[in-house]
XYZ file of C-alpha atoms in Angstrom:
645
model
C -106.632 -52.338 -17.996
C -106.135 -50.870 -21.104
C -104.167 -47.495 -21.005
C -104.821 -45.324 -24.340
C -102.772 -42.297 -24.929
C -105.534 -40.457 -26.572
C -109.510 -40.646 -27.159
C -109.204 -42.904 -29.854
C -111.819 -41.939 -32.294
C -110.759 -38.310 -31.847
C -107.218 -39.369 -32.299
C -107.853 -41.378 -35.635
C -110.308 -38.668 -36.921
C -107.468 -35.809 -36.483
C -104.763 -38.128 -37.821
C -106.617 -39.611 -40.504
C -107.273 -36.037 -41.962
C -104.002 -35.299 -41.966
C -102.941 -38.429 -43.808
C -105.772 -38.043 -46.487
C -104.212 -34.949 -47.927
C -100.706 -36.586 -48.367
C -100.177 -39.867 -50.746
C -100.151 -42.534 -48.155
C -98.963 -45.961 -49.888
C -101.373 -48.712 -49.909
C -100.410 -51.666 -47.424
C -100.782 -55.581 -47.836
C -104.008 -56.437 -46.424
C -102.255 -59.086 -44.326
C -98.969 -59.453 -42.894
C -96.670 -61.672 -44.811
C -96.122 -65.178 -42.564
C -92.658 -65.918 -41.618
C -91.375 -69.577 -41.787
C -90.929 -70.979 -38.393
C -88.002 -73.361 -39.042
C -85.201 -70.765 -37.712
C -84.576 -68.241 -35.528
C -87.043 -65.731 -35.543
C -86.139 -61.978 -34.722
C -87.543 -59.559 -31.702
C -89.618 -56.767 -32.557
C -87.955 -53.534 -31.653
C -89.919 -53.140 -28.287
C -88.928 -56.774 -27.608
C -85.631 -56.023 -27.962
C -85.320 -53.206 -25.490
C -87.128 -55.237 -22.920
C -84.732 -58.010 -23.807
C -81.955 -55.608 -22.830
C -83.138 -54.577 -19.938
C -83.381 -57.726 -18.372
C -79.881 -58.343 -19.273
C -78.779 -55.138 -17.203
C -80.819 -56.241 -14.418
C -81.787 -60.081 -14.682
C -83.954 -61.588 -12.041
C -86.291 -58.285 -11.404
C -89.954 -58.343 -11.681
C -90.655 -54.635 -12.819
C -91.676 -55.812 -15.915
C -94.209 -58.559 -14.787
C -97.812 -57.879 -15.642
C -100.486 -59.351 -13.795
C -104.531 -59.694 -14.278
C -106.496 -60.660 -11.110
C -109.914 -62.333 -11.383
C -112.314 -62.922 -8.416
C -114.356 -65.641 -9.243
C -117.525 -66.066 -7.169
C -119.327 -69.268 -7.330
C -118.637 -73.393 -7.946
C -115.638 -73.299 -10.247
C -114.864 -75.643 -12.392
C -111.239 -76.022 -12.497
C -111.399 -78.752 -15.544
C -113.078 -75.938 -17.628
C -110.608 -73.391 -16.487
C -107.698 -75.496 -17.087
C -108.766 -76.031 -20.640
C -109.141 -72.489 -20.990
C -105.904 -71.590 -19.777
C -103.968 -74.268 -22.298
C -106.190 -72.712 -25.127
C -104.743 -69.312 -24.839
C -101.320 -70.882 -24.900
C -102.345 -72.732 -28.049
C -103.694 -69.545 -29.545
C -101.428 -67.118 -28.887
C -97.423 -68.177 -30.127
C -95.832 -65.286 -28.208
C -97.342 -66.708 -24.448
C -95.058 -69.857 -25.287
C -92.064 -68.172 -26.514
C -88.371 -68.041 -25.321
C -85.745 -65.523 -25.972
C -82.083 -66.855 -26.786
C -79.262 -65.418 -27.702
C -76.719 -66.362 -30.339
C -73.565 -64.517 -31.207
C -74.960 -61.427 -28.983
C -78.098 -60.993 -30.790
C -81.382 -62.214 -29.481
C -84.079 -64.392 -31.246
C -87.382 -65.926 -30.555
C -87.958 -69.459 -30.175
C -91.571 -70.653 -30.203
C -92.439 -73.835 -28.127
C -95.356 -76.218 -29.040
C -98.355 -75.902 -27.309
C -98.728 -77.611 -23.973
C -100.072 -76.963 -20.363
C -99.991 -73.449 -19.350
C -97.687 -73.114 -15.894
C -100.434 -73.040 -13.148
C -100.174 -73.436 -9.145
C -102.812 -73.726 -6.937
C -102.952 -72.311 -2.978
C -105.567 -72.586 -0.463
C -105.686 -69.531 1.587
C -108.976 -70.730 3.765
C -107.001 -71.563 6.558
C -105.502 -68.131 7.070
C -107.184 -65.222 8.968
C -109.028 -62.835 6.673
C -106.148 -59.828 7.048
C -103.714 -62.467 6.124
C -105.398 -63.706 3.290
C -105.881 -60.033 1.940
C -102.003 -59.454 2.484
C -101.516 -62.356 0.932
C -103.301 -61.751 -1.837
C -101.698 -58.176 -2.490
C -98.462 -60.087 -2.199
C -99.314 -62.758 -4.950
C -100.549 -59.508 -7.381
C -97.006 -57.833 -6.929
C -94.064 -58.529 -4.679
C -94.572 -62.310 -4.439
C -94.263 -62.809 -8.223
C -91.358 -64.856 -9.151
C -88.774 -63.618 -11.977
C -88.931 -64.858 -15.295
C -86.060 -66.210 -17.148
C -86.865 -65.151 -20.661
C -84.068 -67.817 -22.267
C -85.694 -70.733 -20.058
C -89.472 -69.223 -20.024
C -92.140 -69.728 -19.340
C -93.202 -66.099 -19.720
C -96.696 -66.788 -19.078
C -98.052 -68.379 -15.704
C -101.168 -68.598 -13.508
C -101.557 -68.793 -9.854
C -105.166 -69.723 -8.488
C -105.771 -68.966 -4.732
C -108.633 -70.137 -3.172
C -110.177 -67.953 -0.684
C -113.367 -69.493 0.390
C -115.530 -72.535 -0.356
C -116.944 -70.782 -3.304
C -114.444 -68.086 -4.081
C -111.291 -67.989 -5.993
C -108.673 -65.421 -7.326
C -106.851 -66.016 -10.433
C -103.695 -64.298 -11.130
C -102.759 -64.072 -14.747
C -98.850 -63.108 -15.023
C -97.252 -62.361 -18.490
C -93.955 -60.862 -18.657
C -94.000 -57.351 -20.396
C -91.909 -58.776 -23.533
C -95.069 -60.747 -24.459
C -97.624 -58.410 -23.442
C -99.115 -54.941 -23.032
C -102.442 -53.483 -21.676
C -104.291 -54.234 -25.106
C -102.908 -57.646 -24.558
C -103.975 -58.213 -21.004
C -107.392 -57.231 -21.851
C -107.701 -59.380 -24.790
C -106.418 -62.508 -23.019
C -108.632 -61.968 -19.963
C -111.609 -61.654 -22.275
C -110.516 -64.728 -24.247
C -110.070 -66.532 -21.121
C -113.666 -66.084 -19.973
C -115.151 -66.741 -23.051
C -112.870 -70.039 -23.153
C -114.194 -70.898 -19.620
C -117.716 -70.334 -20.426
C -117.448 -72.709 -23.538
C -115.802 -75.334 -21.614
C -117.953 -75.435 -18.527
C -121.567 -74.877 -20.125
C -120.468 -77.065 -23.713
C -121.968 -73.793 -25.699
C -120.287 -70.837 -27.214
C -119.805 -67.547 -24.958
C -122.611 -65.450 -25.407
C -120.370 -61.992 -26.042
C -117.775 -63.941 -28.621
C -117.453 -62.898 -32.292
C -117.885 -65.166 -35.285
C -114.454 -66.827 -35.720
C -112.959 -65.380 -32.320
C -111.917 -68.711 -31.207
C -110.001 -69.766 -34.302
C -106.129 -69.883 -34.023
C -105.284 -66.220 -35.469
C -103.909 -66.322 -38.979
C -100.946 -64.486 -38.180
C -98.946 -64.399 -34.703
C -96.706 -61.784 -33.096
C -93.661 -63.360 -34.808
C -94.924 -62.055 -38.241
C -95.239 -58.630 -36.947
C -91.844 -58.600 -35.706
C -90.329 -59.567 -38.988
C -92.805 -57.265 -40.830
C -91.713 -54.328 -38.387
C -87.969 -55.077 -39.199
C -88.499 -55.277 -42.884
C -90.863 -52.445 -42.801
C -88.694 -49.690 -41.218
C -85.861 -49.292 -43.468
C -82.606 -47.694 -42.784
C -84.164 -44.635 -45.361
C -87.484 -44.510 -43.811
C -86.098 -44.544 -40.266
C -83.426 -42.077 -40.761
C -86.306 -39.490 -42.387
C -88.249 -40.500 -39.182
C -85.670 -39.734 -36.603
C -84.505 -36.379 -38.276
C -88.086 -35.258 -36.941
C -87.043 -36.310 -33.670
C -83.485 -34.999 -33.427
C -84.964 -31.454 -34.378
C -87.642 -31.976 -32.114
C -85.757 -33.161 -28.920
C -82.896 -30.728 -29.714
C -81.431 -28.936 -26.163
C -83.849 -31.164 -24.227
C -82.426 -31.105 -20.633
C -83.921 -33.508 -17.786
C -86.300 -32.446 -15.033
C -84.478 -31.509 -12.067
C -87.452 -32.692 -9.633
C -87.431 -31.819 -6.107
C -86.735 -35.107 -4.477
C -86.664 -36.005 -0.957
C -83.410 -37.886 -1.046
C -80.557 -37.778 -3.549
C -80.840 -39.965 -6.824
C -78.670 -43.229 -6.334
C -76.217 -43.775 -8.415
C -78.200 -46.592 -9.987
C -81.838 -46.344 -10.502
C -83.865 -48.482 -8.152
C -87.392 -49.667 -9.224
C -89.149 -50.097 -5.723
C -92.155 -47.887 -5.971
C -96.027 -46.998 -4.519
C -99.096 -45.323 -5.351
C -100.858 -42.157 -4.217
C -104.280 -42.358 -5.619
C -106.632 -39.539 -5.913
C -110.055 -38.793 -7.982
C -111.431 -35.801 -9.876
C -115.160 -34.878 -9.618
C -117.265 -35.449 -12.571
C -118.105 -31.310 -12.950
C -114.274 -30.577 -13.208
C -114.067 -33.678 -15.700
C -116.664 -32.319 -17.937
C -115.473 -29.009 -17.820
C -112.023 -29.655 -18.779
C -113.358 -32.160 -21.677
C -115.414 -29.086 -22.998
C -112.540 -26.856 -22.666
C -110.550 -29.248 -24.847
C -113.234 -29.656 -27.425
C -113.478 -25.951 -27.870
C -109.454 -25.921 -28.566
C -110.268 -28.762 -30.926
C -108.060 -30.884 -28.325
C -108.651 -34.079 -26.397
C -109.225 -34.464 -23.160
C -105.818 -36.774 -23.226
C -103.991 -33.616 -24.187
C -105.880 -31.616 -21.483
C -104.991 -33.843 -18.598
C -101.130 -34.091 -20.270
C -100.889 -30.431 -20.240
C -102.091 -29.960 -16.648
C -99.462 -32.800 -15.660
C -96.656 -30.784 -17.657
C -98.046 -27.831 -16.044
C -97.200 -29.137 -12.536
C -93.803 -30.612 -13.542
C -92.727 -27.276 -14.953
C -93.732 -25.492 -11.801
C -91.886 -28.071 -9.826
C -88.856 -27.965 -11.635
C -88.928 -24.115 -12.243
C -88.862 -24.711 -16.111
C -90.916 -23.703 -19.246
C -89.691 -26.706 -21.069
C -91.417 -29.841 -20.160
C -91.324 -33.644 -21.851
C -93.149 -36.307 -20.592
C -93.108 -39.857 -22.128
C -96.401 -41.574 -23.007
C -97.181 -44.883 -24.570
C -98.915 -45.453 -28.012
C -100.842 -48.707 -28.943
C -98.667 -49.349 -31.823
C -101.463 -51.161 -33.335
C -102.456 -49.341 -36.672
C -102.774 -52.391 -38.895
C -106.180 -54.497 -38.525
C -104.712 -57.891 -38.063
C -102.855 -56.608 -34.873
C -106.205 -55.556 -32.908
C -106.579 -58.781 -31.728
C -103.026 -60.178 -31.748
C -101.523 -61.070 -28.221
C -98.086 -59.500 -27.837
C -96.038 -56.125 -27.424
C -96.819 -53.549 -29.601
C -96.622 -50.596 -27.027
C -94.414 -47.951 -28.038
C -92.961 -44.485 -26.114
C -93.352 -41.241 -27.235
C -91.597 -38.237 -26.046
C -93.950 -35.297 -25.831
C -92.289 -31.847 -25.427
C -94.517 -28.960 -24.182
C -93.459 -25.205 -24.553
C -94.960 -23.243 -21.743
C -93.282 -20.366 -22.109
C -94.847 -16.781 -21.817
C -98.099 -16.368 -19.819
C -100.630 -18.327 -21.577
C -103.921 -18.879 -20.376
C -104.857 -22.734 -20.621
C -106.822 -22.554 -23.739
C -103.625 -21.097 -25.442
C -102.129 -23.675 -24.152
C -104.301 -26.604 -25.402
C -103.876 -25.145 -28.675
C -99.891 -25.402 -28.591
C -100.158 -28.967 -27.136
C -102.974 -30.073 -29.760
C -100.440 -28.595 -32.552
C -97.366 -30.186 -31.023
C -99.120 -33.851 -29.870
C -100.561 -34.262 -33.515
C -97.076 -33.587 -35.153
C -95.411 -35.935 -32.911
C -98.137 -38.601 -33.213
C -97.517 -38.532 -36.820
C -93.879 -39.890 -36.182
C -94.743 -42.378 -33.643
C -93.621 -45.375 -35.713
C -90.274 -44.713 -34.646
C -88.943 -47.501 -31.992
C -88.046 -45.899 -28.706
C -84.965 -48.084 -28.173
C -83.767 -46.262 -31.921
C -84.540 -42.840 -30.928
C -82.697 -43.428 -27.580
C -79.641 -44.522 -30.110
C -79.836 -42.047 -32.424
C -79.882 -39.171 -29.962
C -76.596 -40.561 -28.526
C -77.039 -38.768 -25.055
C -74.487 -39.928 -22.541
C -76.140 -42.996 -20.593
C -76.689 -41.952 -17.141
C -77.784 -45.206 -14.983
C -79.552 -43.005 -12.103
C -82.114 -42.401 -14.680
C -84.357 -43.405 -17.715
C -83.073 -42.208 -21.255
C -84.822 -39.062 -22.562
C -87.467 -38.932 -19.791
C -88.305 -39.799 -16.106
C -91.900 -38.914 -16.244
C -94.751 -40.717 -17.753
C -98.440 -40.033 -18.601
C -101.039 -42.592 -18.938
C -104.667 -42.040 -19.885
C -107.376 -44.898 -19.806
C -110.768 -43.474 -21.573
C -114.040 -45.053 -20.149
C -115.079 -48.127 -22.020
C -118.792 -48.132 -23.425
C -120.063 -50.826 -20.943
C -118.267 -49.737 -17.940
C -115.559 -51.772 -16.162
C -113.873 -54.253 -18.521
C -114.927 -57.404 -17.030
C -116.832 -55.955 -13.701
C -119.684 -58.331 -12.310
C -119.961 -60.489 -15.663
C -121.707 -63.822 -15.636
C -119.419 -66.433 -17.036
C -120.439 -70.350 -16.681
C -121.810 -70.009 -13.618
C -119.475 -67.804 -11.992
C -119.529 -64.259 -11.169
C -116.373 -62.560 -12.458
C -114.701 -59.310 -11.034
C -111.481 -57.981 -12.262
C -109.426 -56.462 -9.373
C -106.771 -53.573 -9.331
C -103.341 -54.732 -8.952
C -101.392 -52.611 -6.801
C -97.869 -51.454 -8.217
C -94.781 -51.738 -6.025
C -92.601 -50.873 -8.758
C -91.647 -47.736 -10.455
C -90.426 -47.760 -14.062
C -90.047 -43.987 -13.935
C -89.753 -41.305 -11.209
C -93.503 -40.434 -11.492
C -95.901 -41.784 -13.514
C -99.195 -40.179 -13.423
C -102.362 -42.534 -14.679
C -105.882 -40.907 -15.283
C -109.197 -43.440 -15.889
C -112.286 -42.172 -16.985
C -115.215 -43.763 -15.334
C -118.605 -44.273 -16.495
C -120.012 -41.648 -14.261
C -118.025 -39.040 -15.701
C -115.658 -38.322 -12.848
C -111.845 -39.604 -12.973
C -109.887 -42.029 -10.881
C -106.025 -41.455 -10.863
C -102.530 -42.713 -9.406
C -99.303 -41.243 -8.821
C -96.791 -44.040 -9.125
C -93.529 -42.977 -7.875
C -90.167 -44.159 -6.944
C -89.937 -44.517 -3.274
C -85.704 -44.122 -3.296
C -86.667 -40.716 -4.630
C -90.055 -39.506 -2.896
C -91.633 -39.925 0.605
C -95.655 -41.084 0.679
C -96.706 -37.550 1.814
C -94.935 -35.787 -1.054
C -96.474 -38.083 -3.422
C -99.825 -37.239 -1.889
C -99.236 -33.838 -1.828
C -98.292 -33.734 -5.746
C -101.465 -35.831 -6.530
C -103.257 -33.308 -4.530
C -101.705 -30.076 -6.427
C -102.712 -31.834 -9.866
C -106.275 -32.175 -8.932
C -106.475 -28.548 -7.821
C -104.785 -27.323 -10.915
C -107.197 -29.285 -12.793
C -109.845 -27.511 -10.911
C -108.318 -24.117 -11.229
C -108.051 -24.394 -14.871
C -111.557 -25.681 -15.158
C -112.576 -22.378 -13.195
C -110.498 -19.931 -14.765
C -109.256 -21.183 -18.391
C -107.925 -17.940 -19.427
C -105.958 -16.898 -16.361
C -102.224 -17.526 -16.901
C -101.344 -21.034 -16.055
C -98.522 -20.103 -13.731
C -100.672 -17.873 -11.671
C -103.043 -20.512 -10.963
C -103.226 -21.901 -7.432
C -102.351 -25.346 -6.691
C -101.958 -25.124 -2.865
C -105.348 -25.795 -0.339
C -105.307 -22.948 2.094
C -103.504 -24.334 4.866
C -100.451 -25.433 2.762
C -100.190 -21.966 1.344
C -100.256 -20.355 5.030
C -97.441 -23.130 6.013
C -95.444 -21.903 3.350
C -95.947 -18.394 2.929
C -96.452 -17.444 6.616
C -95.584 -20.140 9.121
C -92.131 -21.329 7.284
C -91.332 -17.654 7.052
C -92.457 -16.438 10.615
C -88.533 -16.050 11.678
C -88.637 -12.962 13.545
C -86.744 -13.149 17.002
C -85.635 -10.212 19.584
C -81.669 -9.865 18.878
C -80.109 -7.811 21.963
C -78.485 -4.704 20.738
C -74.477 -3.882 20.734
C -71.581 -5.626 19.001
C -70.582 -9.236 19.285
C -67.466 -8.704 21.636
C -69.733 -6.320 23.689
C -72.203 -8.864 24.412
C -69.174 -11.337 25.502
C -67.903 -8.798 27.656
C -71.324 -8.464 29.262
C -71.456 -12.284 30.053
C -67.821 -11.936 31.451
C -69.051 -9.509 34.024
C -72.220 -11.516 34.723
C -70.557 -15.251 34.831
C -67.029 -14.948 34.532
C -66.232 -18.619 35.900
C -68.533 -20.071 32.866
C -66.818 -22.182 30.363
C -66.837 -20.187 26.792
C -64.839 -22.397 24.789
C -63.868 -26.328 24.641
C -61.251 -27.791 22.418
C -59.015 -31.063 22.216
C -59.877 -31.805 26.049
C -59.033 -28.158 27.159
C -61.412 -25.236 28.215
C -61.638 -21.657 28.691
C -63.568 -19.571 30.975
C -65.381 -16.461 30.032
C -62.650 -14.413 31.951
C -59.912 -16.111 30.466
C -61.085 -15.863 26.904
C -61.668 -11.951 27.603
C -58.126 -11.719 29.209
C -56.189 -13.383 26.310
C -58.249 -11.338 23.664
C -57.615 -8.145 25.035
C -53.898 -9.011 25.241
C -53.664 -10.068 21.440
C -55.850 -7.070 20.357
C -53.038 -4.723 21.979
C -50.728 -6.470 19.810
C -52.846 -5.884 16.876
C -53.373 -2.154 17.523
C -49.706 -1.839 18.004
C -49.241 -3.280 14.569
C -51.721 -0.687 12.771
C -55.087 -2.669 13.283
C -58.013 -0.331 13.624
C -61.351 0.156 12.471
C -62.176 -0.631 9.095
C -58.906 -2.683 8.930
C -58.766 -6.478 7.820
C -56.682 -9.072 9.842
C -55.998 -12.262 8.298
C -56.449 -15.386 10.925
C -54.497 -18.462 9.946
C -55.228 -20.714 12.720
C -56.118 -24.398 13.046
C -59.483 -25.160 14.954
C -57.974 -24.658 18.782
C -58.708 -22.697 21.431
C -56.652 -19.872 19.959
C -59.450 -19.634 17.245
C -62.004 -17.865 19.120
C -59.494 -15.874 21.090
C -58.208 -14.364 17.810
C -61.572 -13.592 16.511
C -62.690 -11.656 19.409
C -59.213 -10.080 19.391
C -59.920 -8.604 15.753
C -63.263 -7.400 16.752
C -61.796 -5.996 20.108
C -59.307 -3.969 18.066
C -62.426 -2.407 15.692
C -61.160 -4.460 12.611
C -62.640 -7.299 10.451
C -61.375 -10.679 10.360
C -60.567 -13.051 7.337
C -60.519 -16.514 7.877
C -57.572 -18.483 6.083
C -57.948 -22.342 5.912
C -54.270 -23.520 6.889
C -54.701 -26.712 4.324
C -54.812 -24.373 1.113
C -51.854 -23.791 -0.771
C -49.186 -21.013 0.263
C -49.813 -19.401 -3.163
C -53.672 -19.260 -2.570
C -53.146 -17.864 0.811
C -50.962 -14.869 -0.313
C -53.377 -14.052 -2.900
C -56.290 -13.925 -0.510
C -53.868 -11.816 1.807
C -52.757 -9.372 -0.875
C -56.412 -9.241 -2.200
C -58.209 -8.472 0.748
C -55.843 -5.742 2.173
C -55.092 -7.330 4.994
C -52.777 -5.086 7.563
C -51.749 -8.042 9.694
C -52.106 -11.626 10.360
C -52.664 -13.766 13.465
C -51.486 -17.345 12.971
C -50.025 -20.242 14.830
C -47.809 -21.680 12.387
C -45.376 -20.372 9.987
C -46.152 -17.292 7.619
C -47.886 -18.465 4.843
C -46.502 -15.399 3.149
C -42.792 -15.021 4.072
C -41.687 -12.791 1.505
C -44.846 -10.248 2.003
C -44.835 -7.029 4.068
C -47.818 -8.051 6.233
C -47.190 -7.902 10.093
C -47.842 -11.107 11.775
C -48.627 -11.893 15.259
C -48.081 -15.499 16.493
C -50.173 -17.250 19.216
C -50.023 -20.718 20.941
C -52.879 -23.167 20.298
C -54.388 -21.989 23.861
C -54.350 -18.667 22.510
C -51.714 -16.857 24.327
C -49.610 -14.573 21.947
C -46.275 -15.726 22.357
C -44.636 -12.174 21.929
C -42.780 -13.174 18.684
C -43.337 -10.722 15.804
C -42.364 -10.922 12.469
C -43.395 -7.134 11.385
C -42.633 -3.981 12.043
C -45.305 -2.222 14.463
C -46.601 0.810 12.346
C -48.997 3.216 13.688
C -52.751 3.507 12.551
C -53.528 4.134 9.049
C -49.926 2.589 8.047
């Protein structure tokens, strides 16, 4: 399915008005053709995919699969011809990517049969058939070797006597959402022609001719068109726009892995038509588009989660601003970083006005390839994150005829395009929103399972839906005050988790221990290193040590340093300090002597309890030594002083 970034008509109208005010230079009517005799350059988007593949070869995160359920008597010969016709029409589907002296280049192979596999799932039980079909669309996809190819393949699964499911898989380096829809439409038209002997009823004149220009021509043109001077001017805009941008600190369920993992899942959600209509109306009133409104609510949600008013989200742009590219297969997609200022206390209407201005400005500079932007900003590369943004927003406007290929009759078949679940996550969070013909919205929150639990993702999707309803109902309420929790969740967070009141017994800690001594003197109070002390023994040793401390001037308000390893002596010493009416200062034995000396001096400690050498041998602090079992040794390095000394 085609993910669009803005409602196309509204965006084009707004951008066109800006361009008309300038002196946009005329451009040639047709892309120049590039000779095929030598290595062909990659487009900027292709180069980024090639680099990602080199960093993590053998991955399946960038495989795109379209699934078609075919009801009826399938003409397999006609389907084979239709698939081969796709390969012949579009060079990019039969292109390999080889490296020469560290640089990649395109190698276009001659037309031939499209790589196809047939499997029969009829012997499997119904539940196993469903599982196998889901796996064929996602987890069972074989990796693609970009150098050896092929980058395009098909799997035909027979699920019943008169039912098949066709999986058409293309590596993202050769495809995008528009290309996927284009290929499916051309495939069905070609199947109709080959199975009936006549033209497809929906095909436009000349649509089945081989395109005059191919993706390799566009890639070469893009390289020549983006001159260093032009690119530097555009990059200057983005350097200013993204200055000071910090990564979002999403509240994850688990620590971020040192190297990013691409396993993912999707939490689905729906938005009622009444809410969607109201949000669209608010956007229209602000001179904005529905895309801007739904993006703004997503940015608001992320800002609430991360406790920030500065939120940047990535979004794809089609990159097809030349007429020759409208029906050209290939990767034209680019990624824009849309930064939102959520500062102050704006209502949603005001926020939409801000977003409209900033989004149009950003779209006016969309030709900068994302990989060049990343390189120009020269941020330190973090293998645990995506560059610049960790979240993505996708918008899919409703097609005029409803679902793109739902229930279509093609050459005796009824064809239904099936949704393909996501088992990978290219970003930490990707929010996709799709308009339905009835005005409602269908959405999915794709999340990285290395970071988030399913319950967390479902809760985030619910929060997004509730924020949409809140802005629709109260567009002038400060957005940071809008409610996004359901009443049960709010009660749990505000009341249940804060219901921590407990009854505490009165008195001092050492007084409670003395009460326990009177109640159960023989009960075990302390265990350490295989030895133990009863409450009575602990109390007696603490009283003895407290007497020594008092003899050294320890009394109410004094501080006593306790420099002991973890042993029976430690709780005895702490209890003794409390019995003497003082406060204890724990001193970690592993600290350097200079650090310990500073802590003793800075705290004003009047005595020190230790089982080792005095950490401050030259200081005046009286020292009381104890054995590991808590018994005072009687050795005393200091001179007893009266209280208050």
